[in-house]
Coordinates of C-alpha atoms in Angstrom, one line a residue:
Chain A
M1 CA -13.7 115.3 25.2
T2 CA -14.3 115.3 28.6
E3 CA -12.0 114.1 30.9
R4 CA -13.8 110.9 31.3
D5 CA -13.2 110.5 27.7
E6 CA -9.8 111.3 27.7
I7 CA -9.0 108.2 30.1
D8 CA -11.8 105.9 28.4
V9 CA -9.5 106.9 25.1
L10 CA -6.2 106.2 26.9
A11 CA -7.4 102.7 28.9
G12 CA -8.6 101.5 25.3
E13 CA -6.0 102.0 23.1
Y14 CA -4.0 100.5 26.2
V15 CA -6.2 97.3 26.1
L16 CA -6.2 97.1 22.4
G17 CA -2.5 97.7 22.2
T18 CA -2.1 100.4 20.1
L19 CA 0.2 102.4 22.8
D20 CA 3.8 102.4 21.8
A21 CA 6.4 101.2 24.5
A22 CA 6.9 104.7 26.0
E23 CA 3.2 105.3 26.2
R24 CA 2.3 101.6 27.5
A25 CA 4.8 102.1 29.9
A26 CA 3.3 105.6 31.3
A27 CA 0.1 103.8 31.2
D28 CA 1.3 101.2 33.6
A29 CA 2.9 103.7 35.8
A30 CA -0.6 106.0 35.8
R31 CA -2.8 102.9 36.6
R32 CA -1.2 102.4 39.7
R33 CA -2.0 105.7 41.1
N34 CA -5.3 106.5 39.1
P35 CA -8.0 104.4 40.0
A36 CA -10.4 105.8 37.6
L37 CA -8.1 104.7 35.1
E38 CA -7.5 101.2 36.4
A39 CA -11.3 100.8 36.5
A40 CA -11.6 102.2 32.5
I41 CA -9.3 99.5 31.6
V42 CA -10.9 96.7 33.5
A43 CA -13.8 97.8 31.6
W44 CA -12.0 97.4 28.4
E45 CA -11.1 94.1 29.1
A46 CA -14.7 93.1 29.9
R47 CA -16.0 94.3 26.9
L48 CA -13.4 93.2 24.6
Q49 CA -13.1 90.1 26.0
P50 CA -15.4 88.4 23.6
L51 CA -13.0 89.0 20.9
A52 CA -10.1 86.7 22.7
D53 CA -12.5 83.9 23.2
A54 CA -12.9 84.4 19.2
V55 CA -9.5 83.6 18.7
A56 CA -8.8 80.0 18.3
P57 CA -6.9 77.8 21.1
V58 CA -3.7 76.2 19.8
E59 CA -2.0 73.4 22.1
A60 CA 0.7 75.0 24.3
P61 CA 3.9 73.8 24.3
S62 CA 4.6 71.0 27.4
P63 CA 5.9 73.3 30.5
L64 CA 8.3 70.3 31.0
Q65 CA 11.7 72.2 30.3
G66 CA 10.0 75.5 31.2
K67 CA 10.1 77.9 34.4
V68 CA 6.7 76.2 34.9
A69 CA 7.3 73.0 35.3
A70 CA 9.1 73.7 38.6
M71 CA 5.8 74.6 39.9
L72 CA 4.1 71.5 38.5
P73 CA 3.8 68.2 40.5
V74 CA 4.7 66.2 38.3
A75 CA 7.8 67.0 36.3
Q76 CA 6.9 65.2 33.6
L77 CA 3.3 66.2 33.2
A78 CA 2.3 67.7 29.7
P79 CA -1.2 68.6 29.9
R80 CA -3.7 68.8 27.2
L81 CA -7.2 70.3 27.4
A82 CA -9.8 67.9 26.9
L83 CA -12.5 70.6 28.1
E84 CA -14.3 70.8 24.5
R85 CA -15.5 67.0 24.7
Y86 CA -15.8 66.9 28.0
A87 CA -18.4 69.9 27.7
L88 CA -20.0 68.2 25.5
R89 CA -20.4 64.5 27.2
W90 CA -20.9 66.5 30.6
R91 CA -24.3 68.4 29.1
R92 CA -25.3 65.3 27.7
A93 CA -25.0 63.6 31.4
A94 CA -26.8 66.8 32.6
I95 CA -30.0 66.2 30.5
A96 CA -29.7 62.6 31.2
A97 CA -29.4 63.5 35.3
S98 CA -32.3 63.5 37.6
A99 CA -33.5 66.8 39.4
L100 CA -32.4 65.3 42.7
A101 CA -29.4 67.2 43.3
A102 CA -27.9 70.5 41.9
C103 CA -24.2 70.1 41.5
L104 CA -21.8 71.6 39.9
L105 CA -19.0 69.7 38.2
L106 CA -15.1 70.6 37.2
A107 CA -13.1 67.4 35.2
I108 CA -10.0 68.1 33.8
A109 CA -7.8 65.8 32.5
V110 CA -4.3 66.1 31.4
R111 CA -2.1 63.5 30.1
E112 CA 1.4 62.5 29.3
L113 CA 2.1 63.1 25.4
S114 CA 5.4 61.0 24.9
P115 CA 5.0 57.2 26.4
R116 CA 7.2 56.9 29.0
P117 CA 8.0 54.1 31.7
A118 CA 6.5 56.6 35.0
G119 CA 4.9 58.9 35.2
A120 CA 1.3 59.2 33.1
T121 CA -0.4 61.1 35.4
Y122 CA -3.9 62.1 35.0
V123 CA -5.6 64.8 37.4
A124 CA -9.7 65.6 37.7
V125 CA -11.0 68.3 40.1
L126 CA -14.2 66.8 41.5
Q127 CA -16.2 69.7 42.8
K128 CA -19.4 70.5 43.6
D129 CA -19.0 74.7 43.4
D130 CA -16.5 77.2 44.3
A131 CA -17.6 77.5 48.1
S132 CA -17.9 73.5 48.7
P133 CA -15.8 70.8 49.5
A134 CA -13.5 70.1 46.5
F135 CA -11.1 67.0 45.8
L136 CA -8.0 66.7 43.8
L137 CA -7.4 63.4 42.2
T138 CA -5.0 62.1 40.4
V139 CA -4.1 58.9 39.0
D140 CA -0.8 57.5 37.8
L141 CA -2.1 55.3 35.1
D142 CA 1.3 53.2 35.2
T143 CA 1.2 51.8 38.7
R144 CA -2.2 52.2 38.9
V145 CA -2.5 54.3 42.4
L146 CA -4.8 56.8 42.8
N147 CA -4.5 59.7 45.2
V148 CA -7.1 62.0 46.2
R149 CA -6.6 65.0 48.3
P150 CA -9.3 66.8 49.8
V151 CA -9.1 70.8 49.6
A152 CA -11.4 73.1 51.6
A153 CA -13.1 69.8 52.5
G154 CA -14.3 70.4 56.0
S155 CA -15.4 67.3 58.5
T156 CA -18.8 66.4 58.2
A157 CA -20.1 65.2 61.6
G158 CA -21.8 62.0 61.6
K159 CA -21.0 61.6 57.4
S160 CA -18.2 60.1 55.5
Y161 CA -17.2 61.2 51.9
Q162 CA -17.0 57.6 49.7
L163 CA -14.9 57.4 46.4
W164 CA -16.3 55.0 43.7
I165 CA -15.1 54.1 40.4
A166 CA -17.8 53.3 37.5
M167 CA -16.4 51.8 34.0
E168 CA -18.1 51.2 30.8
N169 CA -17.3 47.2 30.6
Q170 CA -19.0 46.3 33.9
G171 CA -22.0 48.2 33.4
G172 CA -21.2 51.5 34.6
V173 CA -22.3 50.6 38.1
P174 CA -20.4 52.3 40.8
Q175 CA -17.9 50.7 42.8
S176 CA -17.0 51.6 46.4
L177 CA -13.0 52.5 46.4
G178 CA -13.4 52.9 50.5
L179 CA -14.2 56.1 52.5
I180 CA -11.4 59.5 52.5
E181 CA -10.7 59.1 56.0
T182 CA -9.9 61.8 57.5
P183 CA -10.3 65.9 55.0
G184 CA -6.9 67.5 54.9
A185 CA -5.1 64.2 54.4
V186 CA -3.9 62.1 51.2
T187 CA -5.9 58.8 50.7
Q188 CA -4.1 56.6 48.4
R189 CA -5.9 53.8 46.8
P190 CA -4.7 50.9 44.3
L191 CA -6.3 50.3 41.3
A192 CA -4.2 47.3 40.0
R193 CA -6.9 45.3 40.0
F194 CA -8.5 47.2 37.1
D195 CA -6.7 47.0 33.6
R196 CA -5.2 50.4 32.6
A197 CA -7.8 51.3 29.7
S198 CA -11.0 51.1 31.7
V199 CA -9.4 53.2 34.7
E200 CA -8.3 55.5 31.5
R201 CA -11.9 55.6 30.7
A202 CA -13.7 55.9 33.8
T203 CA -15.9 57.8 35.8
F204 CA -14.5 58.6 39.3
G205 CA -17.6 59.9 42.0
I206 CA -17.6 61.0 45.6
S207 CA -20.9 61.1 47.5
L208 CA -21.6 61.9 50.9
E209 CA -22.8 59.2 53.2
P210 CA -24.0 58.5 56.3
A211 CA -20.9 57.5 58.6
G212 CA -19.0 54.2 57.7
G213 CA -20.2 54.8 53.9
S214 CA -23.2 54.1 52.2
P215 CA -25.7 51.2 53.2
T216 CA -26.2 49.9 50.1
G217 CA -23.1 49.7 48.1
R218 CA -24.2 52.3 45.7
P219 CA -23.7 55.9 46.2
T220 CA -26.8 57.6 48.3
G221 CA -26.1 60.5 48.9
P222 CA -25.0 64.0 47.1
A223 CA -22.5 63.0 44.7
F224 CA -20.3 64.8 42.3
H225 CA -17.7 62.8 40.0
A226 CA -15.4 63.6 37.4
R227 CA -13.5 61.4 34.7
L228 CA -10.4 61.0 33.1
I229 CA -10.7 62.0 29.6
R230 CA -8.5 60.6 26.8
T231 CA -7.9 63.4 24.9
A232 CA -7.8 63.1 21.0
G233 CA -4.5 63.1 18.6
Chain B
M1 CA -24.4 53.9 16.8
V2 CA -27.0 54.2 19.5
A3 CA -25.8 51.1 21.3
R4 CA -22.2 52.9 21.6
A5 CA -23.6 55.9 23.2
E6 CA -25.6 54.3 25.1
V7 CA -22.9 52.1 26.4
A8 CA -20.3 55.4 26.5
R9 CA -23.3 57.0 28.5
A10 CA -23.7 53.9 30.7
P11 CA -21.3 54.9 33.8
V12 CA -22.1 58.6 33.8
R13 CA -25.5 57.9 34.3
G14 CA -24.7 55.6 37.0
L15 CA -23.4 58.6 39.0
S16 CA -25.8 61.5 37.6
R17 CA -28.7 59.9 39.4
L18 CA -27.7 61.9 42.0
A19 CA -26.1 64.6 40.4
A20 CA -26.8 67.4 37.7
V21 CA -23.9 68.7 36.3
R22 CA -22.7 72.2 34.8
P23 CA -20.4 73.4 32.7
A24 CA -16.6 74.1 34.3
A25 CA -15.8 78.0 33.6
P26 CA -16.7 78.9 37.7
S27 CA -14.3 76.7 38.9
L28 CA -11.2 78.5 37.6
V29 CA -11.9 80.6 40.2
F30 CA -11.5 77.4 42.5
L31 CA -8.1 76.3 40.8
L32 CA -7.0 80.5 41.5
E33 CA -7.7 80.5 45.1
R34 CA -5.9 77.3 45.2
T35 CA -2.5 78.4 43.0
A36 CA -2.6 81.3 45.2
A37 CA -2.3 79.1 48.3
E38 CA 0.4 77.2 46.2
D39 CA -1.2 74.2 45.5
R40 CA 0.7 72.6 42.2
T41 CA -1.9 70.1 41.2
A42 CA -4.2 72.9 41.0
F43 CA -1.8 74.8 39.2
S44 CA -1.2 72.0 36.5
A45 CA -5.4 71.5 35.9
L46 CA -5.2 75.5 35.8
Y47 CA -3.0 75.1 33.1
A48 CA -4.4 72.3 31.7
A49 CA -7.6 74.6 31.1
T50 CA -6.4 77.8 29.8
S51 CA -3.0 77.5 28.5
A52 CA -4.4 76.3 24.5
K53 CA -6.4 79.8 25.1
L54 CA -3.8 81.8 26.3
Y55 CA -1.2 80.2 23.6
G56 CA -3.6 81.0 20.8
I57 CA -3.8 84.8 21.7
I58 CA -0.1 84.9 22.5
L59 CA 0.8 83.3 19.1
R60 CA -1.4 85.7 17.1
I61 CA 0.6 88.8 18.4
L62 CA 4.1 87.3 18.5
R63 CA 3.7 85.3 15.3
R64 CA 6.7 83.5 16.4
R65 CA 6.6 80.0 18.3
D66 CA 9.9 80.2 20.1
I67 CA 9.1 83.5 21.0
A68 CA 5.6 82.6 21.7
D69 CA 6.5 79.5 24.3
E70 CA 8.7 82.0 26.2
I71 CA 6.4 84.1 26.9
L72 CA 3.8 81.9 27.4
Q73 CA 6.1 80.5 30.2
E74 CA 6.7 84.3 31.8
V75 CA 2.9 84.3 31.7
Y76 CA 2.2 81.4 34.3
V77 CA 4.9 82.5 36.7
Q78 CA 3.0 85.6 36.6
I79 CA -0.5 84.1 37.4
W80 CA 1.2 81.7 39.7
E81 CA 3.0 84.9 41.7
R82 CA -0.4 87.2 41.3
A83 CA -2.8 84.5 41.6
A84 CA -3.7 86.1 45.1
Y85 CA -4.3 89.5 43.8
Y86 CA -7.3 88.0 41.7
D87 CA -10.3 90.0 42.0
A88 CA -13.8 88.4 41.3
A89 CA -15.6 90.9 41.6
K90 CA -13.2 92.7 39.0
G91 CA -14.0 89.8 36.4
A92 CA -13.7 86.5 35.0
P93 CA -10.6 84.4 35.9
I94 CA -10.3 84.3 32.1
T95 CA -10.9 88.2 31.5
W96 CA -7.8 88.7 34.0
M97 CA -5.4 85.7 32.8
V98 CA -6.0 87.0 29.1
A99 CA -5.2 90.1 30.1
I100 CA -1.8 89.0 31.9
A101 CA -1.1 87.3 28.5
R102 CA -2.1 90.2 26.3
N103 CA 0.0 92.7 28.1
R104 CA 2.9 90.7 28.3
A105 CA 2.7 90.1 24.4
L106 CA 1.9 93.2 23.6
D107 CA 5.2 94.7 25.9
E108 CA 7.3 92.1 23.7
V109 CA 6.0 93.0 20.3
R110 CA 6.2 97.0 21.2
R111 CA 10.0 96.2 22.2
K112 CA 10.8 95.0 19.2
S113 CA 11.2 96.0 15.8
P114 CA 7.7 96.6 14.1
I115 CA 6.6 93.4 12.4
S116 CA 6.9 93.8 8.7
I117 CA 3.8 94.6 7.3
E118 CA 4.3 91.3 4.7
D119 CA 3.6 89.1 8.1
T120 CA 0.2 90.5 8.4
P121 CA -2.6 88.0 7.3
E122 CA -5.9 89.2 6.3
V123 CA -8.1 90.5 8.9
M124 CA -10.3 87.4 9.9
S125 CA -14.2 87.1 9.8
M126 CA -15.5 87.2 13.3
S127 CA -18.4 84.7 12.6
G128 CA -18.9 80.8 13.7
E129 CA -15.3 79.5 12.1
E130 CA -12.7 80.7 15.0
E131 CA -14.7 80.2 17.7
H132 CA -14.0 77.7 19.9
P133 CA -17.2 75.4 20.4
L134 CA -16.9 75.6 24.9
D135 CA -17.0 79.2 24.2
R136 CA -19.5 79.8 21.8
V137 CA -22.0 78.4 24.0
A138 CA -21.1 80.3 27.0
K139 CA -20.0 83.7 25.1
S140 CA -22.5 83.9 22.4
Q141 CA -24.8 86.5 23.2
E142 CA -21.8 88.8 24.5
L143 CA -20.0 88.2 21.1
A144 CA -23.1 89.3 19.4
R145 CA -23.8 92.3 21.5
L146 CA -19.8 93.2 20.6
N147 CA -20.4 92.1 17.1
G148 CA -23.6 94.6 17.1
C149 CA -21.3 97.5 18.1
L150 CA -18.4 96.5 16.0
E151 CA -21.0 96.5 13.0
A152 CA -22.5 100.0 13.9
L153 CA -18.4 101.1 13.2
D154 CA -17.4 101.8 9.5
S155 CA -16.2 99.1 7.8
N156 CA -12.6 100.1 8.0
R157 CA -12.5 101.1 11.6
R158 CA -14.0 97.8 12.6
E159 CA -11.4 96.1 10.8
L160 CA -8.8 98.9 12.5
V161 CA -10.1 97.8 16.2
L162 CA -10.0 93.7 15.1
L163 CA -6.1 94.2 13.4
A164 CA -5.5 96.0 16.8
Y165 CA -6.7 93.7 19.7
R166 CA -6.3 90.3 17.8
E167 CA -3.1 90.9 16.0
G168 CA -1.5 93.3 18.2
M169 CA -0.6 96.1 15.2
S170 CA 0.9 99.3 15.9
R171 CA -0.5 102.7 14.9
E172 CA 2.3 102.6 12.5
A173 CA 1.7 99.2 11.3
L174 CA -2.0 99.9 10.8
G175 CA -1.3 103.3 8.7
R176 CA 1.0 101.6 6.4
R177 CA -2.3 99.2 6.0
F178 CA -5.1 101.7 5.5
S179 CA -2.2 103.9 3.7
R180 CA -2.9 106.9 6.5
P181 CA -0.4 108.4 8.7
P182 CA -0.3 107.5 12.1
A183 CA -2.3 110.4 13.4
T184 CA -5.2 109.6 11.4
I185 CA -5.1 106.1 13.0
K186 CA -4.9 107.7 16.1
S187 CA -7.9 109.4 15.5
W188 CA -9.8 106.7 13.7
L189 CA -9.0 104.6 17.0
R190 CA -10.1 107.6 19.6
R191 CA -13.6 107.9 17.7
S192 CA -13.9 104.4 17.1
L193 CA -13.5 103.6 20.9
L194 CA -16.1 106.1 21.9
Q195 CA -18.8 104.8 19.6
L196 CA -18.2 101.5 21.1
R197 CA -17.9 102.1 24.4
D198 CA -21.6 103.9 24.3
C199 CA -22.9 101.2 22.0
L200 CA -21.7 98.8 24.7
G201 CA -22.3 100.9 27.9
H202 CA -20.2 102.8 30.7
D203 CA -20.5 100.1 33.3
R204 CA -19.3 97.0 32.2
A205 CA -16.3 96.4 34.7

């Protein structure tokens, strides 16, 4: 065995998990000193990642009581993964969409598991791609108050970001929720005029419009959108 | 049925006229970046997007929900603390997060007395049934490639690798499983790893 082989076997056993406690501890220390070992470990992690991807997901416990809860914005938050249904839905949407713009999109819906008087908060992320402006959107379904917080959204000279909502029971036509005034600040919008179920199923969008908003009352500029998805079960 | 589908798509179409849409995976980079900046909303979105996957992996290794729950919490505390050190050049966010989860679970399972062999389920087929549909789309090529290389190993070596990676079995547990001394298991692992590496390529960092 060459030295390279020795390193690759040690790294491979480390990633597989077959080292005993003492060997693991030694490897943990060695990888910090030895870039070749570190690189070999990272290479094995990538090689074997498909095996991790093939392990069935299991719904995780609510972070409500745990250490993680302290880091979350809403203590009652009990997120559930809705990516699967979401991805299928948006793949259909992508097929339906015209080729006018190429936008990336991420939307993640989280919801409270147990009904509570307050705090039924949903989160969605509206973003074109990793290098683009992004907006974190939260909706409290009980009070029907929406907050949009731009992150990494620089000022756009002569342009305005405009917020939209589109609901099935109103023909899916986007309605303006107004402009996002200042990048960096939280914009709050009441949604009380819409009923809870409609908001839960609505599509939210943000488009870049001429200063002062869309002249037509419909999105005219590059848009990205997300949906608060009700998870199954 | 057709009519319902049309209604369901209508709002999407309203906005989609302006936007082609792609799957979610790339934005885990964004959520990690925001987490590094201590953005709690982004962190909760990251938890929502990834916790089921990490929990499934941890639970498979640790078997016990009470322990797995605790370890999952610790894993997300680590992700929160170490998000700034995530280096996109070294791999996908989910690979980085899976490594944190597996390492923490393996440290735990090695620290404890070995899990009884009676607890060990049969190694499961790698074909379709276990895959998450979302992963299947994005990962099918990589999985097919790895599968091809695993198929090239002797059948018990393939099982050895899968049991080690997915169930977190130690050399001793594997030795009992295959009725061989740990030293033999070690040499099987060595040869299997080198064969896999040569099949998959040296440079996949």
